Structure formats: structure tokens, C-alpha cells
PDB file of C-alpha atoms in Angstrom:
ATOM      1  CA  MET O   1      10.950  14.863 -12.647  1.00 53.00           C
ATOM      2  CA  LYS O   2      12.307  14.683 -16.171  1.00 62.00           C
ATOM      3  CA  PRO O   3      10.597  11.919 -18.185  1.00 69.00           C
ATOM      4  CA  PHE O   4      12.705   8.890 -19.041  1.00 75.00           C
ATOM      5  CA  ILE O   5      11.862   9.377 -22.731  1.00 77.00           C
ATOM      6  CA  ASP O   6      11.328  12.944 -23.914  1.00 79.00           C
ATOM      7  CA  PRO O   7       8.085  13.478 -25.887  1.00 78.00           C
ATOM      8  CA  ASP O   8      10.121  14.654 -28.893  1.00 78.00           C
ATOM      9  CA  ASP O   9      11.828  11.252 -29.056  1.00 83.00           C
ATOM     10  CA  GLN O  10       8.671   9.165 -28.792  1.00 86.00           C
ATOM     11  CA  ALA O  11       7.662   9.664 -32.419  1.00 84.00           C
ATOM     12  CA  ARG O  12      11.088   8.558 -33.638  1.00 85.00           C
ATOM     13  CA  ILE O  13      10.990   5.382 -31.546  1.00 87.00           C
ATOM     14  CA  GLU O  14       7.421   4.633 -32.612  1.00 87.00           C
ATOM     15  CA  ALA O  15       8.419   5.037 -36.260  1.00 87.00           C
ATOM     16  CA  ALA O  16      11.266   2.547 -35.687  1.00 87.00           C
ATOM     17  CA  ILE O  17       8.830   0.054 -34.151  1.00 88.00           C
ATOM     18  CA  HIS O  18       6.457   0.489 -37.098  1.00 87.00           C
ATOM     19  CA  ALA O  19       9.298  -0.035 -39.575  1.00 86.00           C
ATOM     20  CA  ALA O  20      10.469  -3.146 -37.710  1.00 86.00           C
ATOM     21  CA  GLU O  21       6.995  -4.658 -37.748  1.00 86.00           C
ATOM     22  CA  SER O  22       6.728  -4.120 -41.510  1.00 84.00           C
ATOM     23  CA  ARG O  23       9.528  -6.659 -41.967  1.00 87.00           C
ATOM     24  CA  THR O  24       8.381  -9.392 -39.578  1.00 87.00           C
ATOM     25  CA  ARG O  25       5.368 -11.462 -38.596  1.00 87.00           C
ATOM     26  CA  ALA O  26       6.176 -10.690 -34.965  1.00 86.00           C
ATOM     27  CA  GLU O  27       4.373  -7.977 -33.036  1.00 88.00           C
ATOM     28  CA  LEU O  28       6.701  -5.694 -31.067  1.00 90.00           C
ATOM     29  CA  VAL O  29       5.372  -3.787 -28.063  1.00 91.00           C
ATOM     30  CA  ALA O  30       7.574  -1.354 -26.112  1.00 91.00           C
ATOM     31  CA  VAL O  31       6.646  -0.344 -22.553  1.00 93.00           C
ATOM     32  CA  VAL O  32       8.503   2.164 -20.398  1.00 92.00           C
ATOM     33  CA  ALA O  33       7.525   2.310 -16.722  1.00 92.00           C
ATOM     34  CA  GLU O  34       8.683   5.081 -14.420  1.00 91.00           C
ATOM     35  CA  ARG O  35       8.994   2.442 -11.682  1.00 92.00           C
ATOM     36  CA  SER O  36       7.717  -1.047 -10.939  1.00 92.00           C
ATOM     37  CA  ASP O  37       6.980  -0.430  -7.238  1.00 92.00           C
ATOM     38  CA  ASN O  38       6.938   2.569  -4.913  1.00 92.00           C
ATOM     39  CA  TYR O  39       9.043   0.722  -2.263  1.00 91.00           C
ATOM     40  CA  ARG O  40       7.405   2.842   0.424  1.00 91.00           C
ATOM     41  CA  TYR O  41       7.527  -0.040   2.876  1.00 91.00           C
ATOM     42  CA  ILE O  42      11.324  -0.253   2.483  1.00 91.00           C
ATOM     43  CA  VAL O  43      11.765   3.401   3.436  1.00 91.00           C
ATOM     44  CA  ILE O  44       9.411   3.030   6.420  1.00 91.00           C
ATOM     45  CA  ALA O  45      11.301  -0.048   7.610  1.00 91.00           C
ATOM     46  CA  TRP O  46      14.675   1.732   7.433  1.00 88.00           C
ATOM     47  CA  ALA O  47      13.260   4.809   9.187  1.00 88.00           C
ATOM     48  CA  ALA O  48      11.837   2.659  11.992  1.00 87.00           C
ATOM     49  CA  VAL O  49      15.043   0.669  12.489  1.00 86.00           C
ATOM     50  CA  ILE O  50      17.294   3.747  12.540  1.00 82.00           C
ATOM     51  CA  GLY O  51      14.882   5.729  14.702  1.00 79.00           C
ATOM     52  CA  LEU O  52      14.726   2.962  17.301  1.00 79.00           C
ATOM     53  CA  ALA O  53      18.437   2.137  17.215  1.00 78.00           C
ATOM     54  CA  LEU O  54      19.888   5.653  17.379  1.00 75.00           C
ATOM     55  CA  PRO O  55      19.411   6.258  21.149  1.00 71.00           C
ATOM     56  CA  PHE O  56      20.884   2.881  22.155  1.00 69.00           C
ATOM     57  CA  PRO O  57      24.524   4.057  22.669  1.00 63.00           C
ATOM     58  CA  TRP O  58      23.302   6.527  25.299  1.00 62.00           C
ATOM     59  CA  SER O  59      20.841   4.089  26.833  1.00 63.00           C
ATOM     60  CA  LEU O  60      23.626   1.509  27.270  1.00 61.00           C
ATOM     61  CA  GLY O  61      26.057   4.036  28.688  1.00 59.00           C
ATOM     62  CA  LEU O  62      28.466   3.716  25.772  1.00 58.00           C
ATOM     63  CA  ILE O  63      28.755   7.502  25.377  1.00 55.00           C
ATOM     64  CA  THR O  64      30.240   9.476  28.250  1.00 56.00           C
ATOM     65  CA  GLY O  65      31.321  13.004  28.915  1.00 52.00           C
ATOM     66  CA  PRO O  66      29.305  16.130  28.030  1.00 50.00           C
ATOM     67  CA  TRP O  67      27.137  14.121  25.613  1.00 53.00           C
ATOM     68  CA  SER O  68      26.025  11.619  28.270  1.00 55.00           C
ATOM     69  CA  ILE O  69      22.679  13.321  28.945  1.00 56.00           C
ATOM     70  CA  PRO O  70      20.191  11.030  30.730  1.00 53.00           C
ATOM     71  CA  PRO O  71      18.412   9.286  27.857  1.00 54.00           C
ATOM     72  CA  GLY O  72      14.971   9.556  29.377  1.00 57.00           C
ATOM     73  CA  MET O  73      14.950  13.304  28.713  1.00 58.00           C
ATOM     74  CA  TRP O  74      15.308  13.157  24.955  1.00 64.00           C
ATOM     75  CA  VAL O  75      15.184   9.571  23.707  1.00 65.00           C
ATOM     76  CA  HIS O  76      11.710   9.896  22.247  1.00 70.00           C
ATOM     77  CA  GLY O  77      12.564  13.150  20.498  1.00 74.00           C
ATOM     78  CA  VAL O  78      15.710  11.710  18.930  1.00 74.00           C
ATOM     79  CA  SER O  79      13.868   8.597  17.758  1.00 77.00           C
ATOM     80  CA  LEU O  80      11.075  10.634  16.224  1.00 81.00           C
ATOM     81  CA  ALA O  81      13.450  13.097  14.563  1.00 82.00           C
ATOM     82  CA  ALA O  82      15.514  10.273  13.043  1.00 83.00           C
ATOM     83  CA  PHE O  83      12.396   8.467  11.845  1.00 85.00           C
ATOM     84  CA  LEU O  84      11.013  11.586  10.153  1.00 88.00           C
ATOM     85  CA  ALA O  85      14.386  12.513   8.638  1.00 88.00           C
ATOM     86  CA  ILE O  86      14.871   9.076   7.028  1.00 87.00           C
ATOM     87  CA  LEU O  87      11.260   9.055   5.921  1.00 89.00           C
ATOM     88  CA  ALA O  88      11.710  12.415   4.172  1.00 90.00           C
ATOM     89  CA  LEU O  89      15.084  11.613   2.622  1.00 89.00           C
ATOM     90  CA  GLY O  90      13.774   8.254   1.452  1.00 87.00           C
ATOM     91  CA  GLN O  91      11.355   9.982  -0.905  1.00 90.00           C
ATOM     92  CA  LEU O  92      14.319  11.062  -3.049  1.00 91.00           C
ATOM     93  CA  ASP O  93      14.936   8.491  -5.761  1.00 90.00           C
ATOM     94  CA  PRO O  94      18.737   8.223  -5.252  1.00 91.00           C
ATOM     95  CA  ILE O  95      18.258   7.600  -1.513  1.00 92.00           C
ATOM     96  CA  LYS O  96      15.368   5.195  -2.065  1.00 93.00           C
ATOM     97  CA  ARG O  97      17.435   3.283  -4.616  1.00 92.00           C
ATOM     98  CA  LEU O  98      20.306   3.114  -2.121  1.00 92.00           C
ATOM     99  CA  LEU O  99      18.034   1.751   0.616  1.00 92.00           C
ATOM    100  CA  THR O 100      16.322  -0.847  -1.560  1.00 92.00           C
ATOM    101  CA  PRO O 101      18.072  -4.194  -2.165  1.00 93.00           C
ATOM    102  CA  LYS O 102      18.977  -4.662  -5.831  1.00 93.00           C
ATOM    103  CA  ARG O 103      17.617  -8.199  -5.832  1.00 94.00           C
ATOM    104  CA  LEU O 104      14.228  -6.930  -4.652  1.00 94.00           C
ATOM    105  CA  MET O 105      14.157  -4.247  -7.367  1.00 94.00           C
ATOM    106  CA  HIS O 106      15.003  -6.858  -9.992  1.00 94.00           C
ATOM    107  CA  ARG O 107      12.194  -9.158  -8.782  1.00 94.00           C
ATOM    108  CA  ARG O 108       9.626  -6.361  -8.711  1.00 95.00           C
ATOM    109  CA  ALA O 109      10.575  -5.098 -12.175  1.00 95.00           C
ATOM    110  CA  SER O 110      10.583  -8.600 -13.649  1.00 95.00           C
ATOM    111  CA  ARG O 111       7.188  -9.337 -12.138  1.00 95.00           C
ATOM    112  CA  PHE O 112       5.779  -6.063 -13.488  1.00 96.00           C
ATOM    113  CA  ALA O 113       7.198  -6.895 -16.923  1.00 95.00           C
ATOM    114  CA  ARG O 114       5.279 -10.177 -16.930  1.00 95.00           C
ATOM    115  CA  ALA O 115       2.117  -8.377 -15.837  1.00 95.00           C
ATOM    116  CA  GLN O 116       2.513  -5.983 -18.769  1.00 94.00           C
ATOM    117  CA  PHE O 117       3.026  -8.915 -21.141  1.00 94.00           C
ATOM    118  CA  TYR O 118      -0.578  -9.877 -20.418  1.00 93.00           C
ATOM    119  CA  ALA O 119      -2.001  -6.388 -19.823  1.00 92.00           C
ATOM    120  CA  GLN O 120      -0.816  -5.139 -23.237  1.00 91.00           C
ATOM    121  CA  ARG O 121      -2.174  -8.310 -24.904  1.00 89.00           C
ATOM    122  CA  VAL O 122       1.261  -9.337 -26.196  1.00 90.00           C
ATOM    123  CA  ARG O 123       0.243 -12.969 -25.693  1.00 88.00           C
ATOM    124  CA  MET O 124      -2.953 -12.553 -27.743  1.00 85.00           C
ATOM    125  CA  THR O 125      -1.540 -12.345 -31.276  1.00 84.00           C
ATOM    126  CA  ARG O 126      -2.786 -14.744 -33.920  1.00 85.00           C
ATOM    127  CA  GLU O 127       0.618 -16.302 -34.574  1.00 84.00           C
ATOM    128  CA  ARG O 128       1.722 -16.243 -30.924  1.00 89.00           C
ATOM    129  CA  ALA O 129       4.713 -14.148 -31.971  1.00 87.00           C
ATOM    130  CA  GLY O 130       4.349 -11.131 -29.688  1.00 88.00           C
ATOM    131  CA  VAL O 131       7.498  -9.596 -28.213  1.00 92.00           C
ATOM    132  CA  LEU O 132       7.564  -7.199 -25.267  1.00 94.00           C
ATOM    133  CA  LEU O 133      10.461  -4.784 -24.768  1.00 93.00           C
ATOM    134  CA  PHE O 134      10.068  -3.609 -21.170  1.00 95.00           C
ATOM    135  CA  ILE O 135      12.069  -0.887 -19.415  1.00 93.00           C
ATOM    136  CA  SER O 136      11.598   0.186 -15.796  1.00 93.00           C
ATOM    137  CA  ALA O 137      13.450   3.450 -15.255  1.00 89.00           C
ATOM    138  CA  PHE O 138      13.812   3.569 -11.452  1.00 92.00           C
ATOM    139  CA  GLU O 139      15.128   0.014 -11.257  1.00 91.00           C
ATOM    140  CA  ARG O 140      17.300   0.475 -14.367  1.00 90.00           C
ATOM    141  CA  HIS O 141      15.830  -2.784 -15.576  1.00 92.00           C
ATOM    142  CA  VAL O 142      15.369  -3.902 -19.191  1.00 93.00           C
ATOM    143  CA  GLU O 143      13.750  -7.186 -20.145  1.00 93.00           C
ATOM    144  CA  ILE O 144      12.455  -8.870 -23.294  1.00 94.00           C
ATOM    145  CA  ILE O 145       9.586 -11.357 -23.035  1.00 93.00           C
ATOM    146  CA  ALA O 146       8.587 -13.304 -26.138  1.00 91.00           C
ATOM    147  CA  ASP O 147       5.501 -15.380 -26.805  1.00 91.00           C
ATOM    148  CA  GLU O 148       5.727 -19.028 -27.761  1.00 91.00           C
ATOM    149  CA  ASN O 149       6.585 -18.913 -31.470  1.00 90.00           C
ATOM    150  CA  ALA O 150       8.879 -15.892 -31.196  1.00 90.00           C
ATOM    151  CA  ALA O 151      10.723 -17.589 -28.328  1.00 90.00           C
ATOM    152  CA  LYS O 152      11.221 -20.708 -30.451  1.00 91.00           C
ATOM    153  CA  ALA O 153      12.517 -18.754 -33.449  1.00 90.00           C
ATOM    154  CA  VAL O 154      15.034 -16.579 -31.567  1.00 90.00           C
ATOM    155  CA  THR O 155      17.749 -17.784 -29.202  1.00 90.00           C
ATOM    156  CA  ASP O 156      18.368 -16.310 -25.764  1.00 90.00           C
ATOM    157  CA  ALA O 157      21.720 -15.033 -26.986  1.00 91.00           C
ATOM    158  CA  GLN O 158      19.976 -13.023 -29.716  1.00 90.00           C
ATOM    159  CA  TRP O 159      17.521 -11.478 -27.226  1.00 91.00           C
ATOM    160  CA  ASN O 160      20.480 -10.627 -25.007  1.00 92.00           C
ATOM    161  CA  LEU O 161      22.082  -8.663 -27.856  1.00 91.00           C
ATOM    162  CA  ALA O 162      19.170  -6.218 -27.745  1.00 91.00           C
ATOM    163  CA  VAL O 163      19.404  -5.920 -23.952  1.00 92.00           C
ATOM    164  CA  GLU O 164      23.161  -5.359 -24.129  1.00 91.00           C
ATOM    165  CA  ALA O 165      22.716  -2.734 -26.863  1.00 90.00           C
ATOM    166  CA  PHE O 166      20.241  -0.899 -24.670  1.00 90.00           C
ATOM    167  CA  VAL O 167      22.512  -0.936 -21.597  1.00 90.00           C
ATOM    168  CA  ALA O 168      25.632   0.125 -23.503  1.00 90.00           C
ATOM    169  CA  THR O 169      23.880   2.927 -25.378  1.00 90.00           C
ATOM    170  CA  LEU O 170      22.065   4.148 -22.262  1.00 87.00           C
ATOM    171  CA  GLN O 171      25.370   4.829 -20.533  1.00 84.00           C
ATOM    172  CA  ALA O 172      26.851   6.543 -23.583  1.00 84.00           C
ATOM    173  CA  SER O 173      23.947   8.425 -25.180  1.00 84.00           C
ATOM    174  CA  GLY O 174      20.840   8.353 -22.969  1.00 86.00           C
ATOM    175  CA  PRO O 175      17.495   6.550 -22.900  1.00 86.00           C
ATOM    176  CA  ALA O 176      16.090   7.606 -26.269  1.00 86.00           C
ATOM    177  CA  GLU O 177      19.129   6.384 -28.175  1.00 88.00           C
ATOM    178  CA  ALA O 178      19.178   3.243 -26.036  1.00 88.00           C
ATOM    179  CA  MET O 179      15.582   2.452 -26.976  1.00 88.00           C
ATOM    180  CA  ALA O 180      16.385   3.060 -30.648  1.00 89.00           C
ATOM    181  CA  ALA O 181      19.411   0.753 -30.441  1.00 90.00           C
ATOM    182  CA  ALA O 182      17.393  -2.059 -28.852  1.00 91.00           C
ATOM    183  CA  VAL O 183      14.609  -1.710 -31.416  1.00 90.00           C
ATOM    184  CA  ALA O 184      17.167  -1.792 -34.251  1.00 91.00           C
ATOM    185  CA  ILE O 185      18.601  -5.091 -32.949  1.00 91.00           C
ATOM    186  CA  LEU O 186      15.109  -6.553 -32.569  1.00 91.00           C
ATOM    187  CA  ASP O 187      14.237  -5.340 -36.093  1.00 89.00           C
ATOM    188  CA  LYS O 188      17.176  -7.258 -37.583  1.00 91.00           C
ATOM    189  CA  THR O 189      16.666 -10.339 -35.419  1.00 90.00           C
ATOM    190  CA  LEU O 190      12.916 -10.690 -35.967  1.00 90.00           C
ATOM    191  CA  SER O 191      13.029  -9.889 -39.691  1.00 90.00           C
ATOM    192  CA  GLU O 192      15.466 -12.782 -40.138  1.00 89.00           C
ATOM    193  CA  ALA O 193      13.791 -15.246 -37.756  1.00 87.00           C
ATOM    194  CA  LEU O 194      10.159 -14.410 -38.569  1.00 86.00           C
ATOM    195  CA  PRO O 195      10.108 -12.570 -41.905  1.00 88.00           C
ATOM    196  CA  GLY O 196       6.925 -10.763 -42.796  1.00 78.00           C
ATOM    197  CA  GLY O 197       4.489 -11.448 -45.603  1.00 67.00           C
ATOM    198  CA  GLY O 198       1.999  -9.445 -47.600  1.00 59.00           C
ATOM    199  CA  SER O 199      -0.981 -10.601 -45.546  1.00 61.00           C
ATOM    200  CA  ASP O 200       0.401  -9.505 -42.156  1.00 63.00           C
ATOM    201  CA  THR O 201      -1.928  -7.336 -40.091  1.00 71.00           C
ATOM    202  CA  ASN O 202      -0.938  -4.986 -37.296  1.00 73.00           C
ATOM    203  CA  GLU O 203      -2.614  -6.528 -34.256  1.00 73.00           C
ATOM    204  CA  LEU O 204      -1.043  -4.425 -31.489  1.00 79.00           C
ATOM    205  CA  PRO O 205      -0.337  -0.685 -31.261  1.00 77.00           C
ATOM    206  CA  ASN O 206       3.060   0.596 -32.352  1.00 78.00           C
ATOM    207  CA  ARG O 207       3.025   3.528 -29.967  1.00 84.00           C
ATOM    208  CA  LEU O 208       5.501   3.670 -27.115  1.00 86.00           C
ATOM    209  CA  ILE O 209       3.534   2.845 -23.964  1.00 89.00           C
ATOM    210  CA  ILE O 210       4.646   4.967 -21.019  1.00 90.00           C
ATOM    211  CA  LEU O 211       3.353   4.095 -17.553  1.00 89.00           C
TER     212      LEU O 211
END
């Protein structure tokens, strides 16, 4: 599968993060996850439901004519074939995304974003001004989580500008440009809300973290 961010684009995004941090006391961490859950249980559930339900029209006598074969002769084979077919098709990302409720994907991605906020030590900066830019590719989810002082200095509307820039640019130009657009908005926002000083130290890595 093609990576969400090509390796050639990583250096450019990392340079943009480094440049942004040179102008602010905030610490910006960018994480890109391929997916926030494997949703295997969703595919299994759909396969089981369809496999069990498919023979019912014959079992209830709703289908007549040349197709009305006594269900006892083939019901188990049809159920198994349907179960295996859905199970196989459900491994394809477009099918899995179609089978998985959007609300569930949003919850899983948001929960994983919060886990990364702690795992990447964004909450451990000296000034409590860490900012996480989190993207989960499968769920098409982007979220910004800010630590205490960064959250106080920047309004929700300003954070949303970066999210909206990412979404708009993703549709027009692809993920690399979308990441660059979001970082550019965060650069401007954080440099104005939390301007840097000469004694600032880089507490967190500027590299793009890909999971």
C-alpha cells in the first residue's frame, strides 16, 4: 500500500516543523497513523450476519420455482461461502471503510490521538505548551490536541483553521501538501500567541512520526 506521506516529502514537512518551532515557545509534534484500529471485529460481525441471513428466503419458502431447492441440501454451504466472501472482501480498505460506522471510526481515531498525546510526551514540556497534530489515514481523521498553556493562548476557532486547511488541501493537492498547509497555519498561530525567545530549547523531536 502506498504510504500516506511519501518519504521524499517527510524532510520538507520536518523542516517546516523545525522552522515553526524556531518562532514559538510551543512544541509542535506531528503524528501520522496508517489507521487507529484494525476493525477486524466489524468485518467478522458483518460476515456472520450476512452468512446466517442469506439462506432465510429459501428456508421460509419465499423463493419458488427452479430456485426453490430444499434448503437442507445446501444451506450450510451457502452460509459458509457468504461468510468467507465477506471476510475476504472486508480486508480491502474501501470495503472495510464502507462496513464500519463513521461514528465508530471517529471515536477510535480520537481516542488514539489522545493516547499519542501522552505516548509522544507532548504533555511533558516545561512550559506546558505542547501541540499535537494527529492524522489517521484510514479514518480520514485530523485532530489537534494542545496542552494547558497552548490551549489557553489559542482559541478553538484558530485550531480549526489548521484542520480546515488540511482537509481542503488534502482534497485538492494530496496529503503532503495538506500537512504543509496545516503546519503553516500552526506556525503563524503559535508564533503570534506564544512567540519564541532566545532561551527556548527543543524538548521534543521535530521529525514526522509515522505509525
